[in-house]
Backbone as JSON, one array per atom type, in Angstrom:
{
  "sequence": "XXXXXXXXXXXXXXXXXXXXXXXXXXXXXXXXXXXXXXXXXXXXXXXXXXXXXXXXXXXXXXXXXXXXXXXXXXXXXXXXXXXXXXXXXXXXXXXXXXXXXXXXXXXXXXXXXXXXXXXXXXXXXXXXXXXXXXXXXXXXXXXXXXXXXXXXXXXXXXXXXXXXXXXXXXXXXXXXXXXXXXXXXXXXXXXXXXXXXXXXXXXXXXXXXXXXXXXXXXXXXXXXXXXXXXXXXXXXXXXXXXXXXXXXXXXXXXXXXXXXXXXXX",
  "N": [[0.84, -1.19, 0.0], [0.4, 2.4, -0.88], [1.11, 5.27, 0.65], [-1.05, 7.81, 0.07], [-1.45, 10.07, 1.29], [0.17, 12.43, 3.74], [0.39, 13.02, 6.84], [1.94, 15.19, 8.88], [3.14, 16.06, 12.1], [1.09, 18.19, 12.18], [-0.34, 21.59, 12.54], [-2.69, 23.84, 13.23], [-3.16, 27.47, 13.78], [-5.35, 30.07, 14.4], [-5.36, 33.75, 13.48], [-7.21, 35.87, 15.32], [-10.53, 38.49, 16.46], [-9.99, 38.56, 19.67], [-7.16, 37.12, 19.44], [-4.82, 34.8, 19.25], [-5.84, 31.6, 18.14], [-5.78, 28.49, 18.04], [-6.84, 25.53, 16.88], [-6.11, 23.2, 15.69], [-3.59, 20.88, 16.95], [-0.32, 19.1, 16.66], [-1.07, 17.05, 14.6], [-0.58, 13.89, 13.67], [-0.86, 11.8, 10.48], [-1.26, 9.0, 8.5], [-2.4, 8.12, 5.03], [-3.52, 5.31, 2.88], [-3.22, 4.31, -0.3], [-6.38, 3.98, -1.93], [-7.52, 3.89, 0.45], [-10.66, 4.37, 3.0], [-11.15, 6.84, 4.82], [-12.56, 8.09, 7.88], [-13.48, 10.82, 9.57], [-14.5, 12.18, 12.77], [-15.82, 13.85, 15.4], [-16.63, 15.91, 18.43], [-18.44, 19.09, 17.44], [-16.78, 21.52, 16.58], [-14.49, 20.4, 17.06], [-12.17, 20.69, 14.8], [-12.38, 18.8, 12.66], [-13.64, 19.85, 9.86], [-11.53, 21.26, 9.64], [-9.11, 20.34, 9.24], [-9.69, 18.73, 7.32], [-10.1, 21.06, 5.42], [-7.19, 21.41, 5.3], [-5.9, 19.51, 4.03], [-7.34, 20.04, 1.01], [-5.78, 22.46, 0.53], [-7.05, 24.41, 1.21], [-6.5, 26.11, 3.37], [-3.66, 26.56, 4.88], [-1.57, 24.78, 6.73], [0.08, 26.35, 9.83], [2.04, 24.57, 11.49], [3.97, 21.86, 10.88], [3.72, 18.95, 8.05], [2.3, 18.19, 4.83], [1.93, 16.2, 2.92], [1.16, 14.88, -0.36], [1.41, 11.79, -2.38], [3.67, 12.49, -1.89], [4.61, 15.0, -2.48], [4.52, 18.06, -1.41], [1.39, 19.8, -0.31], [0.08, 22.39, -1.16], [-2.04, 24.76, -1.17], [-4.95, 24.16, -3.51], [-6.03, 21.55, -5.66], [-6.62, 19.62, -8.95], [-5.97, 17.34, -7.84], [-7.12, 16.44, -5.88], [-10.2, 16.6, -5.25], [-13.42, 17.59, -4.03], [-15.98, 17.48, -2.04], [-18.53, 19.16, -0.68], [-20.88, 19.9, 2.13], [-23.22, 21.63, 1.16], [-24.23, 21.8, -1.79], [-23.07, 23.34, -3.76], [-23.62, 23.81, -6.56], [-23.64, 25.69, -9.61], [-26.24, 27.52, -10.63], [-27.64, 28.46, -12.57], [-26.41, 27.01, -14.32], [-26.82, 23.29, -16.21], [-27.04, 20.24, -14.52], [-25.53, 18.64, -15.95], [-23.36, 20.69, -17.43], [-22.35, 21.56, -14.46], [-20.85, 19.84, -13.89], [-19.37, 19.57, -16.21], [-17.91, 21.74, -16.8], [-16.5, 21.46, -14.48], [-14.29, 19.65, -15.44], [-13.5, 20.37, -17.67], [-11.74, 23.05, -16.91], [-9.7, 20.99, -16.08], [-8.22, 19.22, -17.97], [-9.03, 20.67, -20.25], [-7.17, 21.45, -21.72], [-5.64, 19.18, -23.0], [-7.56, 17.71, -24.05], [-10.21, 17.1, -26.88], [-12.91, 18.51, -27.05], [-14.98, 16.75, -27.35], [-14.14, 14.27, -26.37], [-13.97, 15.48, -23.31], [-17.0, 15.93, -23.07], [-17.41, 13.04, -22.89], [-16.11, 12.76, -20.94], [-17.81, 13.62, -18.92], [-20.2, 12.72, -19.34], [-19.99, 10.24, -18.72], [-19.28, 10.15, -15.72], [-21.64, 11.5, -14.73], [-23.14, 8.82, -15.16], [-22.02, 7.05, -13.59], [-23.09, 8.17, -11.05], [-25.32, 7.45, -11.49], [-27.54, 9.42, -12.92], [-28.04, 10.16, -15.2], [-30.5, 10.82, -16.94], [-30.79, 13.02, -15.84], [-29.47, 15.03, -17.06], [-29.62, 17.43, -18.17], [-30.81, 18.74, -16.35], [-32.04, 21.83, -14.08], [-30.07, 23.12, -11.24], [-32.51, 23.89, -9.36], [-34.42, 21.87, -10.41], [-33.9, 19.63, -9.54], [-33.59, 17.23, -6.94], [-32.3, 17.6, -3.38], [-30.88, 15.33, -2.72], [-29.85, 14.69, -5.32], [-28.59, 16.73, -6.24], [-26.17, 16.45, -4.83], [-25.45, 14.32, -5.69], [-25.06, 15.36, -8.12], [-22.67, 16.7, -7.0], [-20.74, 14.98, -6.45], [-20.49, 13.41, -8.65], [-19.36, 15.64, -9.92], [-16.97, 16.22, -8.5], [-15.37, 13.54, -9.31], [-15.4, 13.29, -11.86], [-12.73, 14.74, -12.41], [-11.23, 12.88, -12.06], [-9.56, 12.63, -9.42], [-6.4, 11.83, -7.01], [-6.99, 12.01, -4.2], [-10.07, 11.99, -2.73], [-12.38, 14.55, -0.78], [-14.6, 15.19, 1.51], [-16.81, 16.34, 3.28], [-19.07, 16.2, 5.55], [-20.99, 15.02, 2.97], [-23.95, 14.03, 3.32], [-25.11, 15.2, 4.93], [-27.36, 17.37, 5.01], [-29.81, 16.03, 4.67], [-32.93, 13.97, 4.32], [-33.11, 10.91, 6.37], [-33.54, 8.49, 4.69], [-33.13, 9.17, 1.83], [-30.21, 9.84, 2.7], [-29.06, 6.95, 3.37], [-29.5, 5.87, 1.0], [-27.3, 7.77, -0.71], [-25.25, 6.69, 0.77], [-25.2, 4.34, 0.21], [-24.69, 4.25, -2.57], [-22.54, 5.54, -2.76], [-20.43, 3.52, -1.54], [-20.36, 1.69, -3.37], [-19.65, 3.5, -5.32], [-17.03, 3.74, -4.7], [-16.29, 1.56, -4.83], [-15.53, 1.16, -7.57], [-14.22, 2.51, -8.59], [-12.04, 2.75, -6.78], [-11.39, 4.91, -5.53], [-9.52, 7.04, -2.85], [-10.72, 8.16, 0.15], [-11.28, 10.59, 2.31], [-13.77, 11.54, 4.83], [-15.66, 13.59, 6.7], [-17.68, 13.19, 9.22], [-20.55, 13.64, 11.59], [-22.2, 11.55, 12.15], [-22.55, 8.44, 13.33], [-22.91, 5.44, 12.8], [-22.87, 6.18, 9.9], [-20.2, 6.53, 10.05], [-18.86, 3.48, 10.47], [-19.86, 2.45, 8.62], [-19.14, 3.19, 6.4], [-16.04, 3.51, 6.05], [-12.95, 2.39, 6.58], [-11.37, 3.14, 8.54], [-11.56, 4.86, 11.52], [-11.0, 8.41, 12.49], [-10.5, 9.95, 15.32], [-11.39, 12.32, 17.0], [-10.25, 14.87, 19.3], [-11.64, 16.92, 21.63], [-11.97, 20.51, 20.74], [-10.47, 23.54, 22.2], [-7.18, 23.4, 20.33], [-7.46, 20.99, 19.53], [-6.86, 17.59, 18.58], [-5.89, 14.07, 17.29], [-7.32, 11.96, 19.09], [-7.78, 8.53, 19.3], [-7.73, 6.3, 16.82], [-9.65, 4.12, 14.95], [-9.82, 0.64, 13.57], [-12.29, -0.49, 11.34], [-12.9, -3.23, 10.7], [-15.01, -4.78, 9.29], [-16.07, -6.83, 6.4], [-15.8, -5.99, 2.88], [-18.15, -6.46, 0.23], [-20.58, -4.22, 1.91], [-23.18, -4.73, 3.37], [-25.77, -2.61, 4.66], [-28.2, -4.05, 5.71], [-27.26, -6.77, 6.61], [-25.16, -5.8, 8.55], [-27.34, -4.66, 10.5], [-27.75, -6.7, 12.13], [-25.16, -7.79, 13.16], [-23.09, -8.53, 15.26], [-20.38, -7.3, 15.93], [-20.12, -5.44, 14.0], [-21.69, -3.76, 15.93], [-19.97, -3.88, 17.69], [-18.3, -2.14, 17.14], [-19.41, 0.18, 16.95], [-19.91, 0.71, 19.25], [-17.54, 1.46, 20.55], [-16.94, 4.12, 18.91], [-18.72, 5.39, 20.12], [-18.39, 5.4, 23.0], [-16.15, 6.71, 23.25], [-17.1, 9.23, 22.08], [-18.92, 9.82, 24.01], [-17.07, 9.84, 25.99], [-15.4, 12.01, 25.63], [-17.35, 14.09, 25.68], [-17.58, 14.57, 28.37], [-15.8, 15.68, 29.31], [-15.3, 18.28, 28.25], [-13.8, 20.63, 27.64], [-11.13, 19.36, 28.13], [-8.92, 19.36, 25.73], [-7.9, 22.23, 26.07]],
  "CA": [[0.0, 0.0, 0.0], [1.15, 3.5, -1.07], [0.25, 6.1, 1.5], [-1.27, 8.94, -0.56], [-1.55, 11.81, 2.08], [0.81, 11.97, 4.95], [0.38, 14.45, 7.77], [2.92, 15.29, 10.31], [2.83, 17.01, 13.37], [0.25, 19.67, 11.81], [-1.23, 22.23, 13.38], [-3.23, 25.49, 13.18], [-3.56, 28.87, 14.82], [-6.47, 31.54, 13.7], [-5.63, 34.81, 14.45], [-9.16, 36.56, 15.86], [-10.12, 39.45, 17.86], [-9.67, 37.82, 20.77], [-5.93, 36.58, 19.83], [-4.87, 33.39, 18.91], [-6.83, 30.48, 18.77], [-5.53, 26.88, 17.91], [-7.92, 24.91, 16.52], [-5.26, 21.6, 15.58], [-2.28, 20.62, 17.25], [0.04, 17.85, 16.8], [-1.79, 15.85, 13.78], [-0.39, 12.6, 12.62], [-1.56, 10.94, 9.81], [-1.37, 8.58, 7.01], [-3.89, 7.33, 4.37], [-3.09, 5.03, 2.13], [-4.06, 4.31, -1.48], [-7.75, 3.24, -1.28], [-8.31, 3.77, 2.22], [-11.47, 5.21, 3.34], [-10.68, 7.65, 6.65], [-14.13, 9.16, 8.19], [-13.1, 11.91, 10.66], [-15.54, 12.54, 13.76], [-15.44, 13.93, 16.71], [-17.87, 17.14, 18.43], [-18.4, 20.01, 16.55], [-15.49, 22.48, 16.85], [-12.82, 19.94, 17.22], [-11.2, 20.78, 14.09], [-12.64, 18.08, 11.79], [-13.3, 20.34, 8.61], [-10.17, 22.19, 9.4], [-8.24, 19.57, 8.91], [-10.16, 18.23, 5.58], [-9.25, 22.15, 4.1], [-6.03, 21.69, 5.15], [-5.21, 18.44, 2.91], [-8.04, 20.05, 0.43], [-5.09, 23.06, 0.69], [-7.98, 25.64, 1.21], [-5.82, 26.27, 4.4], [-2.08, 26.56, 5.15], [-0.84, 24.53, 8.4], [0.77, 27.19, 10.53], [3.0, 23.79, 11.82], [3.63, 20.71, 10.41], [3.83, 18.92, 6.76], [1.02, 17.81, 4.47], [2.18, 15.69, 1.45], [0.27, 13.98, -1.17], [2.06, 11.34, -3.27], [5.33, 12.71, -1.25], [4.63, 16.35, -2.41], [3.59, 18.84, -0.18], [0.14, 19.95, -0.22], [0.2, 24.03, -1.6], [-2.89, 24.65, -2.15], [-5.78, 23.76, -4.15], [-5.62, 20.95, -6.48], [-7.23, 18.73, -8.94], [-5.6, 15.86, -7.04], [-7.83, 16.44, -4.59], [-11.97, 16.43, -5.27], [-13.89, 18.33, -2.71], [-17.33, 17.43, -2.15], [-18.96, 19.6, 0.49], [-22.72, 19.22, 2.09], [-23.79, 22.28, 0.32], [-23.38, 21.15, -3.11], [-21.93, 24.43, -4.59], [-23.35, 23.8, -7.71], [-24.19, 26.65, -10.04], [-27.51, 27.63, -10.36], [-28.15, 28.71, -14.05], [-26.16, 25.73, -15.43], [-27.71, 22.13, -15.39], [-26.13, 19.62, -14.14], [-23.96, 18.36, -17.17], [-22.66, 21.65, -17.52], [-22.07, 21.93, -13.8], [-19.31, 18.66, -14.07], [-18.39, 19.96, -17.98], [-17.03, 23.25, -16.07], [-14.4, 21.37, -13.45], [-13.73, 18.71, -16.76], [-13.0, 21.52, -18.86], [-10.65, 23.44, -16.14], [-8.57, 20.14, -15.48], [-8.47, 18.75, -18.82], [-9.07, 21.48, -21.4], [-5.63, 21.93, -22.58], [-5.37, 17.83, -23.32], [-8.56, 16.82, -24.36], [-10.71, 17.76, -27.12], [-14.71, 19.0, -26.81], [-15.94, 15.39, -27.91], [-13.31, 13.86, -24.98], [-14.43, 16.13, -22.35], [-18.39, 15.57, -23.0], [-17.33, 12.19, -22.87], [-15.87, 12.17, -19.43], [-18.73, 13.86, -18.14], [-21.36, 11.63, -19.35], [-19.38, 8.96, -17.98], [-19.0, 10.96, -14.38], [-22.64, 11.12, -14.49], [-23.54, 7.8, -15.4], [-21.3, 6.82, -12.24], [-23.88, 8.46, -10.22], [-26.75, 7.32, -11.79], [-27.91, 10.7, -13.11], [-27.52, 10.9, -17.23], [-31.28, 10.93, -17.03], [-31.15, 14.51, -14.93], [-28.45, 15.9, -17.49], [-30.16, 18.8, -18.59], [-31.71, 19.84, -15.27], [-30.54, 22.58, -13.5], [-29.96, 22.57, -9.88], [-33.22, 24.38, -9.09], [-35.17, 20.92, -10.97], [-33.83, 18.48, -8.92], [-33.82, 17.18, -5.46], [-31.3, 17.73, -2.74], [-30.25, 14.08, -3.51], [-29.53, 14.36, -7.12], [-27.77, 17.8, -6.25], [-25.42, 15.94, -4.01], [-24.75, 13.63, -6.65], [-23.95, 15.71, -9.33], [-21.31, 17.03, -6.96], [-19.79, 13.64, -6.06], [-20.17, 13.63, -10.12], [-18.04, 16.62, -10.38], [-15.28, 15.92, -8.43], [-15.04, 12.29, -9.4], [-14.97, 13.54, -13.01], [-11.91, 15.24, -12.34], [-9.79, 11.74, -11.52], [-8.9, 12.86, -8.34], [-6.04, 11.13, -6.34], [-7.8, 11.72, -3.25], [-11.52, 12.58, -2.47], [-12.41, 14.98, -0.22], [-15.69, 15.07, 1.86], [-17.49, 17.65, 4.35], [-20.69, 15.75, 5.95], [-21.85, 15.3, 2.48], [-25.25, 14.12, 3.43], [-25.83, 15.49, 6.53], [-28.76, 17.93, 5.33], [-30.73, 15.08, 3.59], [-33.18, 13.12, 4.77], [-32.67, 9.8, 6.45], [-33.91, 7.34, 3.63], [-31.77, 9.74, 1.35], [-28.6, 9.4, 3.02], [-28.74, 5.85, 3.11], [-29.34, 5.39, -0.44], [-26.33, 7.92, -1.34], [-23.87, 6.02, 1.42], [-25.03, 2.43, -0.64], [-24.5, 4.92, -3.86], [-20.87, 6.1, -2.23], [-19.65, 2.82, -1.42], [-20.13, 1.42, -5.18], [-18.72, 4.49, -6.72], [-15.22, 4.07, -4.44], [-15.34, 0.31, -4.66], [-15.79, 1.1, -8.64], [-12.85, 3.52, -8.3], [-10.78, 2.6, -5.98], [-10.69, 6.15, -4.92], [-9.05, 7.29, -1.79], [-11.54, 8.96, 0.58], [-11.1, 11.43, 3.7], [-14.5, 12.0, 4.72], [-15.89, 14.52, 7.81], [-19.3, 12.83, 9.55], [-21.08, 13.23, 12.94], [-22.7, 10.43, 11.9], [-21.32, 6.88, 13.86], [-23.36, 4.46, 11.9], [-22.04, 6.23, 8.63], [-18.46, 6.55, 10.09], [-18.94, 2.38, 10.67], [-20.91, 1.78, 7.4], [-18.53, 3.63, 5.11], [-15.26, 3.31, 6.42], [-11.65, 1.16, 7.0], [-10.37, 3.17, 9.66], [-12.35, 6.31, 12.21], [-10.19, 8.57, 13.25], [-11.78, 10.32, 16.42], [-10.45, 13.82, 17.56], [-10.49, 15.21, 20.8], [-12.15, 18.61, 21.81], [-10.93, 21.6, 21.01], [-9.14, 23.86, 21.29], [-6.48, 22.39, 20.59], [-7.89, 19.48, 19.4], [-5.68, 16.38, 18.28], [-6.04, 12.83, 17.04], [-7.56, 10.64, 20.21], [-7.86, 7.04, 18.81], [-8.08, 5.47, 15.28], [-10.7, 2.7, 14.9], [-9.81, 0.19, 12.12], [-13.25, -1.15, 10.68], [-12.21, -4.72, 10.08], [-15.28, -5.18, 8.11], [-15.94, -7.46, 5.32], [-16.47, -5.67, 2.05], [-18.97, -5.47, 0.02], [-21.22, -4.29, 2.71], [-24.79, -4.23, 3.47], [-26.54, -2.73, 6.08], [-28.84, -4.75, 6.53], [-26.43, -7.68, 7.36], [-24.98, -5.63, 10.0], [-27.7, -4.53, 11.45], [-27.53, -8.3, 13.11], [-23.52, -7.93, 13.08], [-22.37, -8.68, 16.42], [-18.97, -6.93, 15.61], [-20.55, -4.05, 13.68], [-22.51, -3.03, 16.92], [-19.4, -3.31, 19.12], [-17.18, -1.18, 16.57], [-20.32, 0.94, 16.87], [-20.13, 1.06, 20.93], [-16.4, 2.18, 20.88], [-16.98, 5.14, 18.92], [-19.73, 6.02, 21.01], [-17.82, 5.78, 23.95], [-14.71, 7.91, 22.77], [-17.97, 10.35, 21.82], [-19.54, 10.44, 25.62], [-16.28, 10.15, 27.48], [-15.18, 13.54, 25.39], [-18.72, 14.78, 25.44], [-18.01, 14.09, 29.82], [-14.42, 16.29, 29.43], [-14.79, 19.38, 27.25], [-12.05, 21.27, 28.31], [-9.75, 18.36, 27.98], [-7.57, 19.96, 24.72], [-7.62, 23.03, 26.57]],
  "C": [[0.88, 1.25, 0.0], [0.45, 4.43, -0.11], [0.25, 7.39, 0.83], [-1.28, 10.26, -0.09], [-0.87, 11.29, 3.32], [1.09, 13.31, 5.81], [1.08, 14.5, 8.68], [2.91, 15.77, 10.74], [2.54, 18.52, 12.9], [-0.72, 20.21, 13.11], [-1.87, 23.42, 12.93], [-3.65, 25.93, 13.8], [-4.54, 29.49, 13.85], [-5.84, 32.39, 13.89], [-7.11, 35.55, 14.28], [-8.48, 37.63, 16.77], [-9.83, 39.06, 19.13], [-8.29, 37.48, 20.86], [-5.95, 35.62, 18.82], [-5.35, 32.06, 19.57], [-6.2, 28.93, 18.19], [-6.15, 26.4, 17.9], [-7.22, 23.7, 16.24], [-4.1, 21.81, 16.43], [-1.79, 19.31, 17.1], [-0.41, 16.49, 15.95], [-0.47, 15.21, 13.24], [-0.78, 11.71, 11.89], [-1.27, 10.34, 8.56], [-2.36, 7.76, 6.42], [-3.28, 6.62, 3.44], [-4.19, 5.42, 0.97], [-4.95, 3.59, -1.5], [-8.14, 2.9, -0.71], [-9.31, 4.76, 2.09], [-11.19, 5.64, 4.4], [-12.19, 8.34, 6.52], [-13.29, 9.34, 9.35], [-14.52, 12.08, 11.32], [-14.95, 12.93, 15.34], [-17.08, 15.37, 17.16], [-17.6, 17.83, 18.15], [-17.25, 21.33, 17.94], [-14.54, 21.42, 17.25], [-11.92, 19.54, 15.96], [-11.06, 19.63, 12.62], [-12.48, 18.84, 10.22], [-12.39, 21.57, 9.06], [-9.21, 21.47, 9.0], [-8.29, 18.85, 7.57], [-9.53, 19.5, 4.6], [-7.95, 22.02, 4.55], [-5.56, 20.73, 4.05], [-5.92, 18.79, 1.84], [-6.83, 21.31, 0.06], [-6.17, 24.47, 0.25], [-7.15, 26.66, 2.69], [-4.22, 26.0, 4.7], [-1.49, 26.14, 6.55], [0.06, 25.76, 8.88], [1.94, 26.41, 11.05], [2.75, 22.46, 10.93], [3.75, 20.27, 9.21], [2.7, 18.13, 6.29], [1.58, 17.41, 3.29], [0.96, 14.7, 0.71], [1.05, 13.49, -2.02], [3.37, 12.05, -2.87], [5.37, 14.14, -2.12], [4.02, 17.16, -1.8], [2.41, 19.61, -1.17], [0.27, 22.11, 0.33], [-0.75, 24.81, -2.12], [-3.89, 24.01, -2.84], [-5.42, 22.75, -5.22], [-6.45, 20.32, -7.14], [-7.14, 17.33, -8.49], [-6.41, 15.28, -6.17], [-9.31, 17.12, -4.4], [-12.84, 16.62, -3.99], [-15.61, 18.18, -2.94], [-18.45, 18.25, -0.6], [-20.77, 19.6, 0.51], [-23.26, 20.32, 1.52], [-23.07, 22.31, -0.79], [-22.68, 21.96, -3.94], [-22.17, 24.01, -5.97], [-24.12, 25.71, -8.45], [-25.72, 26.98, -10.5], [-28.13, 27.93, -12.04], [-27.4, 27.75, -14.97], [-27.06, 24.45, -15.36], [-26.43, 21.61, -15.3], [-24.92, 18.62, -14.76], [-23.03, 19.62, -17.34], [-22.17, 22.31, -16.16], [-20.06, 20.96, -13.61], [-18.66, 19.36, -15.06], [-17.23, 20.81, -17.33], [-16.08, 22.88, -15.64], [-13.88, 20.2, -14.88], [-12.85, 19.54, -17.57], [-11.62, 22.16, -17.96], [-9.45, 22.41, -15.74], [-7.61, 19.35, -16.87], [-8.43, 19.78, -20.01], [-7.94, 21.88, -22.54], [-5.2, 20.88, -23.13], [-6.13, 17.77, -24.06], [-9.48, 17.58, -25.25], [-12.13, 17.61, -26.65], [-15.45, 17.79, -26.3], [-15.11, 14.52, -26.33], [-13.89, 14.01, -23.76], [-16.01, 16.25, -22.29], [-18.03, 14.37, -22.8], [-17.14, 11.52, -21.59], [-16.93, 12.62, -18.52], [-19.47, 13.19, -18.13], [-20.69, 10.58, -18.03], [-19.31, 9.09, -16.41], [-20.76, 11.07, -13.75], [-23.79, 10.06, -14.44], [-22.57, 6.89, -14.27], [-22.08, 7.03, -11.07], [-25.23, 8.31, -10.47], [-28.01, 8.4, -12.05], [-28.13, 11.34, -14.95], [-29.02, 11.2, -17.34], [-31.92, 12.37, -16.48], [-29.98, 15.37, -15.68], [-28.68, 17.21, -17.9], [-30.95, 19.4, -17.53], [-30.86, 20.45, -14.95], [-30.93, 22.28, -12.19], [-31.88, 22.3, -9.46], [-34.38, 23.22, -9.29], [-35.2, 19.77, -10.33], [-33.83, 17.84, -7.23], [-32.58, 17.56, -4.91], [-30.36, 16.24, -2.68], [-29.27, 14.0, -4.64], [-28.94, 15.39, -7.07], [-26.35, 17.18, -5.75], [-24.36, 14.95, -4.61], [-24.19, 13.91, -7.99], [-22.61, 16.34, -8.46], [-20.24, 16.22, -7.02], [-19.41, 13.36, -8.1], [-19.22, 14.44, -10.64], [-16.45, 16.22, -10.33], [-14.78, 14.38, -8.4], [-13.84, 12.57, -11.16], [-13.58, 13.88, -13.63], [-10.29, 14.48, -11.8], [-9.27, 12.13, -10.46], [-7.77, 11.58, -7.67], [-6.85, 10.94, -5.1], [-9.32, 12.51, -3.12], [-12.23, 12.9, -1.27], [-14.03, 14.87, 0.37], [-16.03, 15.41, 3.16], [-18.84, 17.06, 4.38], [-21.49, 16.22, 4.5], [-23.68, 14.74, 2.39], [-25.94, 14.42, 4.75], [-27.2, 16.6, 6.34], [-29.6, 17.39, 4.27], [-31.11, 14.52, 4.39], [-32.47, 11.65, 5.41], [-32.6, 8.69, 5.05], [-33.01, 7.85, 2.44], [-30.49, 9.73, 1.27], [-28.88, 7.6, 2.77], [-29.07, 5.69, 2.17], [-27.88, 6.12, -0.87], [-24.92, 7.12, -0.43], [-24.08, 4.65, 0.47], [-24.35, 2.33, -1.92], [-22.61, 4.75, -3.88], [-19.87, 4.59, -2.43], [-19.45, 1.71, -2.81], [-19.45, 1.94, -5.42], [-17.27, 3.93, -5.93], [-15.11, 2.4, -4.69], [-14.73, 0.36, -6.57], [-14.54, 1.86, -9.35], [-11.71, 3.5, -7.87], [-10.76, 3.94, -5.89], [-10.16, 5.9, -3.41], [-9.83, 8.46, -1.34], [-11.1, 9.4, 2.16], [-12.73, 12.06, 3.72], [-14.95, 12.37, 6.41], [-17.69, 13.69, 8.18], [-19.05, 13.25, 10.89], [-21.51, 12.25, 13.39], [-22.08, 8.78, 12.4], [-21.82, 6.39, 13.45], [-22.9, 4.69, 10.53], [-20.7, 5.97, 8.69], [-18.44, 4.58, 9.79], [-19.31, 1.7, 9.41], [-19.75, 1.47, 6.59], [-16.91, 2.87, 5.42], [-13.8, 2.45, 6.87], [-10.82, 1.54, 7.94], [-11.44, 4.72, 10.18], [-11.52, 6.9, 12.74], [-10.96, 9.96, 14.2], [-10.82, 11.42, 17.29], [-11.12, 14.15, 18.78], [-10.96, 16.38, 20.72], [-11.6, 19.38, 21.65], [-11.25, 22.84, 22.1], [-8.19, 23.11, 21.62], [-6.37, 21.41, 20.31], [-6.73, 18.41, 18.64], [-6.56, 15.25, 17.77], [-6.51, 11.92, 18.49], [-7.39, 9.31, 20.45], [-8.23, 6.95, 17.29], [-8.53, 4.25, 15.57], [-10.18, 1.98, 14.13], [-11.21, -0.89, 12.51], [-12.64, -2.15, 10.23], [-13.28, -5.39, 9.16], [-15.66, -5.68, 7.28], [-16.31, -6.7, 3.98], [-17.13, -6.98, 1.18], [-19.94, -5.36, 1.18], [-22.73, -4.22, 2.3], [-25.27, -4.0, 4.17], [-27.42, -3.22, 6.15], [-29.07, -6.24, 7.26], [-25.97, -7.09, 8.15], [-25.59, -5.27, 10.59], [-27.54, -5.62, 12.4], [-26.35, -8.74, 13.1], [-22.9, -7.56, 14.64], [-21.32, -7.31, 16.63], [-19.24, -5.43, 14.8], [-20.9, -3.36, 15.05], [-21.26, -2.86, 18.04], [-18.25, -2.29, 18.19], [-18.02, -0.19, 16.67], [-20.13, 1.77, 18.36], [-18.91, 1.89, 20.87], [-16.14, 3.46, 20.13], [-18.09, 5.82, 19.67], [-19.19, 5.99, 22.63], [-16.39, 6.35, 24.14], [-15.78, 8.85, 23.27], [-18.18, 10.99, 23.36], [-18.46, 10.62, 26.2], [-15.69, 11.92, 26.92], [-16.49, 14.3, 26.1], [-18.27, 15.41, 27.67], [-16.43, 15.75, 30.44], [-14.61, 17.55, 28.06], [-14.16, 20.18, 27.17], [-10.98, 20.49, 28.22], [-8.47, 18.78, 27.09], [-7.67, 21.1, 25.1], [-6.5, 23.48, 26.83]]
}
């Protein structure tokens, strides 16, 4: 296994009115190639700070951030950002919302006929060629969600980035796009870093949880490894012994923080 993103004793300061604030300290991490990582912990401990930092929307103040053993400068197409508000454009539809990052990554290689080509294909990944001409405004919050995962798939990413993307979707929703998710990466082999609150998704999706401590300050606490069996189905683990106790031990990371919030203080 090649480890595609490798984080070393990162950290970050804000400065605010107030001063400085430290929101990471001390991250260590590596992902390999076609590992899934779901990040969780309680809100404000530095989860999507740490996704823009390897997304390089953010600049560690300490620490090194490589991808493929180059540091991480920045924005990249290496690195496919899917966040829970889908950021798509509003007067395109949704072929022309993918065409757009196709065209920006690609445009200088590939001709017209190429680049319609990879989009179809990006949308027919997500089960969507049938919504190609809608625009956002036509479709559900579902099918928005999925042309983003459409976008930045489109765009071959080495790694694939992800900000609680179904956290403002229904239940019955999300679990169709996590059954959706775990096709597209087995279909892919991508490499996923993805941000949940969610402990049945972290457990669903997942080959390793890595479970941050409170901030400020916040840090790495414990890494889970999901042992597993792919392909999954939830509704073999609901009656999965071994699912429910990989289930318990992030839920008791969760409460004993939840019990200590001042702890990365």
């Amino acid at each position: 296994m090649q480890s595609y993103v490798q984080i070393e004793n990162a950290g970050m300061v804000f400065n605010t009115k107030k001063g400085k604030f430290t929101a990471l300290t001390g991250i260590d991490l590596h992902v390999d190639q076609g590992e899934f990582i779901a990040l969780i912990g309680h809100s404000g401990c530095g989860k999507s700070t740490l996704l823009n930092l390897v997304a390089g929307l953010l600049d560690a103040t300490d620490g090194v951030l490589l991808l493929a053993n180059k540091e991480i400068k920045g924005p990249g197409p290496e690195r496919g950002v899917v966040f829970q508000n889908h950021s798509l454009l509003p007067w395109l539809s949704a072929f022309e919302n993918v065409y757009l990052a196709v065209e920006k990554v690609f445009g200088r290689t590939e001709s017209r006929k190429q680049l319609k080509a990879r989009t179809t294909a990006a949308l027919e990944l997500v089960g969507l060629t049938h919504a190609a001409g809608k625009l956002p405004g036509e479709i559900s919050g579902g099918m928005k969600q999925r042309v983003g995962i459409a976008r930045a798939l489109a765009m071959e990413p080495k790694v694939l980035l992800m900000d609680e993307p179904f956290g403002a979707l229904d239940a019955l929703t999300r679990a169709h796009l996590q059954d959706e998710l775990m096709k597209i990466v087995a279909a892919t082999k991508s490499t996923v870093i993805m941000v949940t609150h969610d402990v049945d998704e972290a457990v669903l999706l997942s080959d390793r949880i890595v479970m941050m401590t409170n901030g400020p300050a916040a840090t790495i606490g414990e890494i889970l490894a999901v042992d597993l069996p792919r392909p999954r189905e939830r509704l073999q683990l609901a009656h999965d012994p071994h699912y429910h106790d990989l289930r318990s031990k992030v839920l008791e990371f969760l409460y004993s923080r939840q019990m200590r919030p001042k702890e990365a203080a």
